[in-house]
Amino acid sequence: MIANPVRLSRSHWSVYSAGGIMIGQGFWKHYVGKFFASLVLLAPLVTWAASETESRSFSHKDWDLVCDNTLTCRAAGYSPTDTELGVTVLLTREAGAATPIINQVILAEIGEVFSDKPRGIPELVIDKRSLGKLKVDNEQDEIWRMDAAQLTAFLSALRRDSQISFKDNLGDYVFSGAGSSAVLLKMDDVQGRVGTLGALFKKGPNDESAVRKPVAKPVIIKVPVKDKESREMTPQEMAFLKPLLMKEISIDEDGGCSDELVNAPDVVWQLARLNENQSLVIIECWRAAYNYGAMYWVTDNDMKQPPELITDSGTDYRDGTIDFLMKGRGLGDCLDYESWVWNGKTFVSNEAGNSGRCRMIRGGGAWNMLSLTSTVVAP
């Protein structure tokens, strides 16, 4: 979530066939830029960061790539958009020489075709020939994986544009290789593997001695706060803070916060004390069909220093952490998220990402496509 929000009208819906996604315009208004920077649903879309400590993302046809700030890359492929039984495959690889390719497979569980009938263990099918049953990766979450031989055949099938599917007792789950060549080549490029023996797509004679090394996670020291939860401001606090903060707030139904939510006489803002000198002020900013967002301001208690806006689309505060969580559509099968932790001076972004495309795989989304990760050290 690096890009600035794009402000658009919230009165209609938009459908993007590239990602199979329907997004309410209220969501578009405040977070479409950040959403697509991480969810990469438009094809082709490239957002290459100049610094190695920033994320990279790329999308082409039915495949997406997100490489986080440590240079760990995650490539996700999906079924074609018109497929009744959907499936998604995630390939994860850390930076560095000779790192393994971790694969995971999730079969769709949303839709009218699913019932209480036992689904059984899925098998991999390439060009109508079964390559055997998958292994259990996470039994509780029903995540499967291909063994080494199956993964080799799978990657080879992608390069040959072969027919790939997965099969269980409910039927065949057609998988799309469209876009995989571009995405896997880009994954090799980000990690410096193009032309090496360990490349996913464009192999060559070189060893991996010169591939890019992983970048260490940033370490954030989380500092305790005085108030673990926010509360309503007192009339005296409102009388003092509101006139000062209103000078900083953009009230614009087409691009800022809603006057009805921010400035109505009966609206009471929220406050949480961070320490003896600073507080967090929370003001609801906007609402849409299935998303909402609030401004989170860090203020000096005497308001002698300019307030700092952390986000205008936060959704929760608890014990020194601000969270942002948005649905890509009302069904809730795709999410975008970010969180910030208090370091004693300000709130620092410690994690950001998305849950993959809106493809009716499962509620809450299929994957954890991180664009930003860190190590938070709490007292």
XYZ file of C-alpha atoms in Angstrom:
379
model
C 0.000 0.000 0.000
C 2.493 2.573 -1.256
C 0.503 4.618 -3.758
C -1.598 7.593 -2.729
C -5.365 7.131 -2.756
C -7.251 8.054 -5.916
C -10.428 10.016 -5.292
C -13.405 9.061 -7.456
C -17.196 9.173 -7.264
C -18.774 6.622 -4.932
C -22.171 6.465 -6.677
C -21.699 3.501 -9.020
C -20.007 0.115 -9.366
C -17.143 -0.908 -11.603
C -16.376 -4.371 -12.932
C -12.838 -5.340 -13.941
C -12.702 -8.573 -15.869
C -8.911 -8.821 -15.581
C -9.251 -9.704 -11.943
C -12.841 -10.849 -11.884
C -13.605 -8.154 -9.349
C -16.517 -5.850 -8.616
C -15.576 -2.915 -6.420
C -17.955 -0.383 -4.879
C -17.001 3.159 -5.785
C -16.966 4.188 -2.129
C -13.996 1.873 -1.799
C -12.508 3.301 -4.992
C -12.746 6.789 -3.626
C -10.254 6.373 -0.840
C -8.115 3.318 -1.518
C -8.120 2.195 -5.123
C -4.555 3.409 -5.603
C -3.293 1.528 -2.578
C -5.510 -1.449 -3.326
C -4.155 -1.966 -6.823
C -0.588 -1.266 -5.769
C -0.775 -4.440 -3.718
C -3.573 -6.460 -5.280
C -2.355 -5.865 -8.862
C -5.586 -6.777 -10.605
C -5.165 -4.787 -13.798
C -3.229 -6.414 -16.610
C -0.596 -5.522 -17.387
C 0.276 -3.534 -14.284
C 3.817 -2.962 -13.105
C 4.844 -1.095 -9.961
C 8.600 -1.491 -9.602
C 10.082 0.328 -6.657
C 13.409 2.099 -6.924
C 14.646 0.860 -3.579
C 15.349 -2.774 -2.756
C 13.574 -2.267 0.566
C 10.237 -1.565 -1.128
C 7.785 -4.037 -2.622
C 7.461 -4.964 -6.287
C 4.247 -6.109 -7.911
C 3.222 -7.217 -11.378
C 0.137 -8.776 -12.946
C -0.559 -10.378 -16.297
C -3.716 -12.208 -17.335
C -4.513 -14.859 -14.682
C -1.304 -14.482 -12.651
C -0.108 -11.987 -10.047
C 3.263 -11.349 -8.429
C 4.027 -9.516 -5.186
C 7.577 -9.328 -3.838
C 7.803 -7.840 -0.369
C 10.454 -5.594 1.172
C 12.647 -8.610 2.049
C 12.633 -9.745 -1.629
C 10.485 -12.784 -0.835
C 8.271 -13.225 -3.894
C 4.800 -14.753 -4.106
C 3.271 -15.639 -7.481
C -0.389 -16.657 -7.576
C -2.227 -18.186 -10.513
C -5.951 -18.786 -10.856
C -8.601 -20.526 -12.906
C -10.081 -18.628 -15.857
C -12.804 -16.199 -14.770
C -15.642 -18.189 -16.361
C -14.794 -21.442 -14.545
C -17.431 -22.873 -12.192
C -14.939 -24.805 -10.065
C -12.026 -22.511 -9.286
C -8.543 -23.255 -8.001
C -5.513 -21.150 -7.142
C -1.816 -22.026 -6.836
C 0.722 -19.996 -4.870
C 4.462 -20.204 -5.508
C 6.616 -18.621 -2.787
C 10.352 -18.154 -2.904
C 12.731 -16.288 -0.653
C 15.656 -14.379 -2.118
C 19.131 -15.889 -2.057
C 20.990 -18.768 -3.668
C 19.404 -22.216 -3.877
C 16.228 -21.268 -2.036
C 13.352 -23.749 -2.502
C 10.099 -23.038 -4.318
C 7.218 -23.530 -1.902
C 3.906 -24.387 -3.540
C 0.388 -24.377 -2.114
C -2.948 -25.236 -3.720
C -6.447 -24.172 -2.637
C -9.654 -25.409 -4.262
C -12.661 -23.094 -4.263
C -15.237 -23.526 -1.538
C -17.656 -20.711 -2.463
C -20.549 -21.339 -4.850
C -23.728 -23.303 -5.440
C -21.924 -26.442 -6.617
C -20.411 -27.154 -3.217
C -22.186 -29.474 -0.824
C -21.544 -31.689 2.175
C -20.291 -34.453 -0.096
C -16.742 -35.505 0.869
C -14.389 -33.950 -1.631
C -11.505 -36.359 -1.151
C -7.846 -35.668 -1.796
C -7.348 -33.690 -5.005
C -5.037 -34.900 -7.748
C -2.991 -33.063 -10.348
C -3.955 -33.639 -13.986
C -1.785 -32.492 -16.909
C -2.923 -33.020 -20.500
C -5.655 -35.372 -19.202
C -3.124 -37.588 -17.398
C -3.199 -37.904 -13.633
C 0.074 -37.275 -11.828
C -1.245 -38.531 -8.515
C -2.814 -37.107 -5.421
C -1.583 -33.966 -3.712
C -0.045 -33.874 -0.273
C -1.566 -32.163 2.750
C 0.107 -28.816 3.469
C -2.317 -27.541 6.120
C -5.117 -29.941 6.994
C -7.113 -27.521 9.115
C -7.192 -24.864 6.383
C -7.534 -27.430 3.563
C -4.391 -26.281 1.800
C -2.657 -28.811 -0.431
C 0.763 -29.008 -2.072
C 2.425 -30.759 -4.971
C 5.377 -33.010 -4.251
C 8.724 -32.373 -5.944
C 7.939 -34.465 -9.040
C 4.484 -32.926 -9.436
C 5.859 -29.409 -9.053
C 8.511 -30.051 -11.705
C 5.831 -31.336 -14.072
C 3.566 -28.411 -13.216
C 6.252 -25.813 -13.996
C 7.137 -27.627 -17.207
C 3.463 -27.668 -18.199
C 3.269 -23.917 -17.680
C 6.199 -23.394 -20.043
C 4.616 -25.694 -22.669
C 1.141 -24.141 -22.312
C -0.267 -27.587 -21.472
C -3.733 -28.226 -20.042
C -3.565 -28.191 -16.249
C -6.339 -29.074 -13.845
C -6.972 -30.450 -10.386
C -9.633 -33.052 -9.661
C -11.563 -34.193 -6.599
C -14.914 -35.901 -5.966
C -16.809 -32.756 -7.002
C -15.201 -32.471 -10.417
C -12.400 -30.871 -12.394
C -10.853 -27.531 -11.463
C -9.372 -26.021 -14.612
C -6.209 -23.996 -13.977
C -4.938 -21.183 -16.185
C -1.334 -20.790 -17.259
C -2.160 -17.540 -19.051
C 0.227 -14.890 -17.803
C 2.499 -17.302 -15.938
C 5.456 -16.859 -18.298
C 5.577 -13.090 -17.773
C 4.993 -13.313 -14.026
C 7.566 -16.049 -13.357
C 10.132 -14.292 -15.542
C 9.551 -11.126 -13.545
C 9.931 -13.094 -10.319
C 13.316 -14.361 -11.534
C 14.261 -10.826 -12.547
C 13.442 -9.325 -9.132
C 15.584 -11.930 -7.382
C 18.393 -11.783 -9.963
C 17.975 -15.363 -11.178
C 17.481 -14.837 -14.928
C 20.008 -16.989 -16.807
C 20.895 -19.098 -13.772
C 20.428 -22.795 -13.113
C 17.900 -21.968 -10.395
C 15.633 -19.727 -12.462
C 11.952 -20.566 -12.518
C 11.376 -19.590 -16.127
C 14.445 -18.449 -18.057
C 17.182 -20.849 -17.006
C 20.798 -20.525 -18.073
C 24.277 -21.878 -17.372
C 25.197 -19.497 -14.564
C 25.233 -20.538 -10.927
C 23.387 -18.522 -8.289
C 26.387 -16.974 -6.598
C 25.395 -13.510 -7.827
C 21.648 -13.649 -7.137
C 20.190 -11.022 -4.847
C 20.383 -11.726 -1.159
C 17.388 -11.397 1.126
C 16.872 -8.034 2.762
C 16.554 -8.153 6.535
C 13.145 -7.337 7.969
C 12.993 -3.924 9.603
C 12.737 -4.129 13.374
C 10.130 -1.949 15.067
C 10.156 -1.454 18.819
C 6.547 -1.196 19.945
C 6.155 1.135 22.921
C 3.327 0.701 25.452
C 0.455 3.203 25.315
C -1.593 4.651 28.150
C -4.975 3.792 26.607
C -5.380 0.389 25.000
C -8.784 1.354 23.597
C -10.260 4.641 22.461
C -13.152 6.427 24.141
C -15.540 9.222 23.281
C -14.165 12.686 23.833
C -15.567 14.805 26.610
C -17.382 18.045 25.665
C -14.354 19.988 26.900
C -11.980 17.948 24.704
C -14.244 18.411 21.684
C -14.443 22.155 22.287
C -10.646 22.405 22.394
C -9.576 19.948 19.659
C -12.291 20.206 17.030
C -11.727 23.815 15.908
C -7.989 23.199 15.631
C -8.232 19.892 13.758
C -10.965 21.106 11.394
C -8.343 23.414 9.885
C -6.430 20.294 8.773
C -9.364 18.226 7.479
C -10.493 18.234 3.859
C -14.294 18.205 3.662
C -15.227 17.241 0.116
C -17.847 14.643 -0.800
C -15.966 13.870 -4.030
C -12.484 13.677 -2.599
C -12.244 14.214 1.123
C -14.211 13.326 4.220
C -17.950 13.531 4.621
C -19.110 16.689 6.369
C -22.028 14.735 7.853
C -19.651 12.278 9.532
C -16.983 14.740 10.614
C -18.710 17.990 11.410
C -22.308 17.304 12.401
C -23.227 18.805 15.795
C -24.068 15.413 17.319
C -20.886 13.671 16.135
C -18.480 12.799 18.958
C -14.871 12.047 18.086
C -12.776 9.301 19.715
C -9.566 9.740 21.672
C -6.867 7.461 23.104
C -3.956 8.732 25.194
C -0.623 7.477 23.880
C 1.609 8.978 26.563
C 1.669 12.028 28.820
C 2.155 14.386 25.885
C 0.471 12.788 22.842
C -2.933 11.394 21.971
C -4.607 9.595 19.086
C -7.718 11.269 17.696
C -10.091 9.116 15.638
C -12.668 10.738 13.335
C -14.913 8.776 11.000
C -14.234 10.030 7.483
C -16.299 8.083 4.953
C -18.754 5.223 4.497
C -19.596 3.022 1.516
C -21.740 -0.036 0.875
C -19.495 -2.469 2.771
C -16.437 -0.443 3.776
C -15.761 2.577 5.935
C -12.738 4.573 6.953
C -11.674 6.868 9.765
C -8.913 9.450 10.119
C -6.283 8.669 12.739
C -4.412 11.770 13.925
C -1.467 11.882 16.332
C -1.691 15.145 18.273
C 0.232 16.929 20.989
C -2.060 17.384 23.959
C -1.489 21.144 23.930
C -1.782 21.247 20.087
C 1.340 23.422 19.805
C 2.793 21.065 17.172
C 1.047 20.273 13.858
C -1.032 17.073 14.074
C 0.123 14.065 12.049
C -2.366 12.133 9.900
C -1.531 8.414 9.908
C -4.365 7.306 7.590
C -7.797 8.471 6.476
C -9.094 4.911 6.069
C -8.295 3.149 9.316
C -10.821 0.646 10.626
C -9.704 -0.224 14.173
C -7.447 0.784 17.054
C -6.349 -1.509 19.865
C -3.404 -1.378 22.269
C -1.061 0.750 20.186
C -1.977 -0.736 16.801
C -4.031 0.857 14.011
C -5.546 -1.502 11.457
C -6.869 -1.006 7.953
C -9.027 -3.786 6.468
C -11.101 -3.422 3.307
C -13.196 -5.792 1.260
C -12.595 -5.814 -2.481
C -16.303 -6.545 -2.886
C -19.292 -7.326 -0.701
C -18.805 -11.084 -0.870
C -15.612 -10.684 1.152
C -13.531 -13.146 -0.868
C -10.693 -10.636 -1.269
C -9.220 -8.210 1.241
C -6.633 -5.468 1.416
C -4.931 -4.745 4.742
C -2.303 -2.713 6.554
C -1.338 -2.070 10.169
C 0.686 0.538 12.044
C 2.278 0.219 15.501
C 3.236 2.915 17.998
C 6.996 3.353 18.412
C 6.838 6.075 21.048
C 6.858 8.968 18.579
C 4.525 7.979 15.760
C 2.719 5.020 14.195
C 4.918 3.036 11.805
C 3.567 0.728 9.101
C 4.591 -2.805 10.041
C 2.589 -5.003 7.664
C 0.654 -4.589 4.417
C -0.712 -6.835 1.719
C -3.764 -8.414 0.207
C -5.466 -11.810 0.149
C -5.354 -12.353 -3.605
C -7.905 -11.887 -6.343
C -11.675 -11.837 -5.990
C -12.188 -15.263 -7.531
C -14.716 -16.889 -5.155
C -12.097 -19.217 -3.695
C -12.929 -18.725 -0.013
C -14.194 -16.145 2.444
C -11.487 -13.709 3.462
C -9.415 -14.576 0.411
C -7.015 -17.383 -0.378
C -3.508 -16.055 0.216
C -1.395 -13.667 2.252
C 0.299 -11.630 -0.484
C 2.579 -9.498 1.660
C 4.009 -6.291 0.260
C 5.468 -5.170 3.590
C 6.648 -7.244 6.545
C 8.638 -6.464 9.674
C 9.597 -7.776 13.086
C 7.699 -6.052 15.881
C 9.385 -6.240 19.264
C 6.894 -5.675 22.053
C 7.877 -5.072 25.680
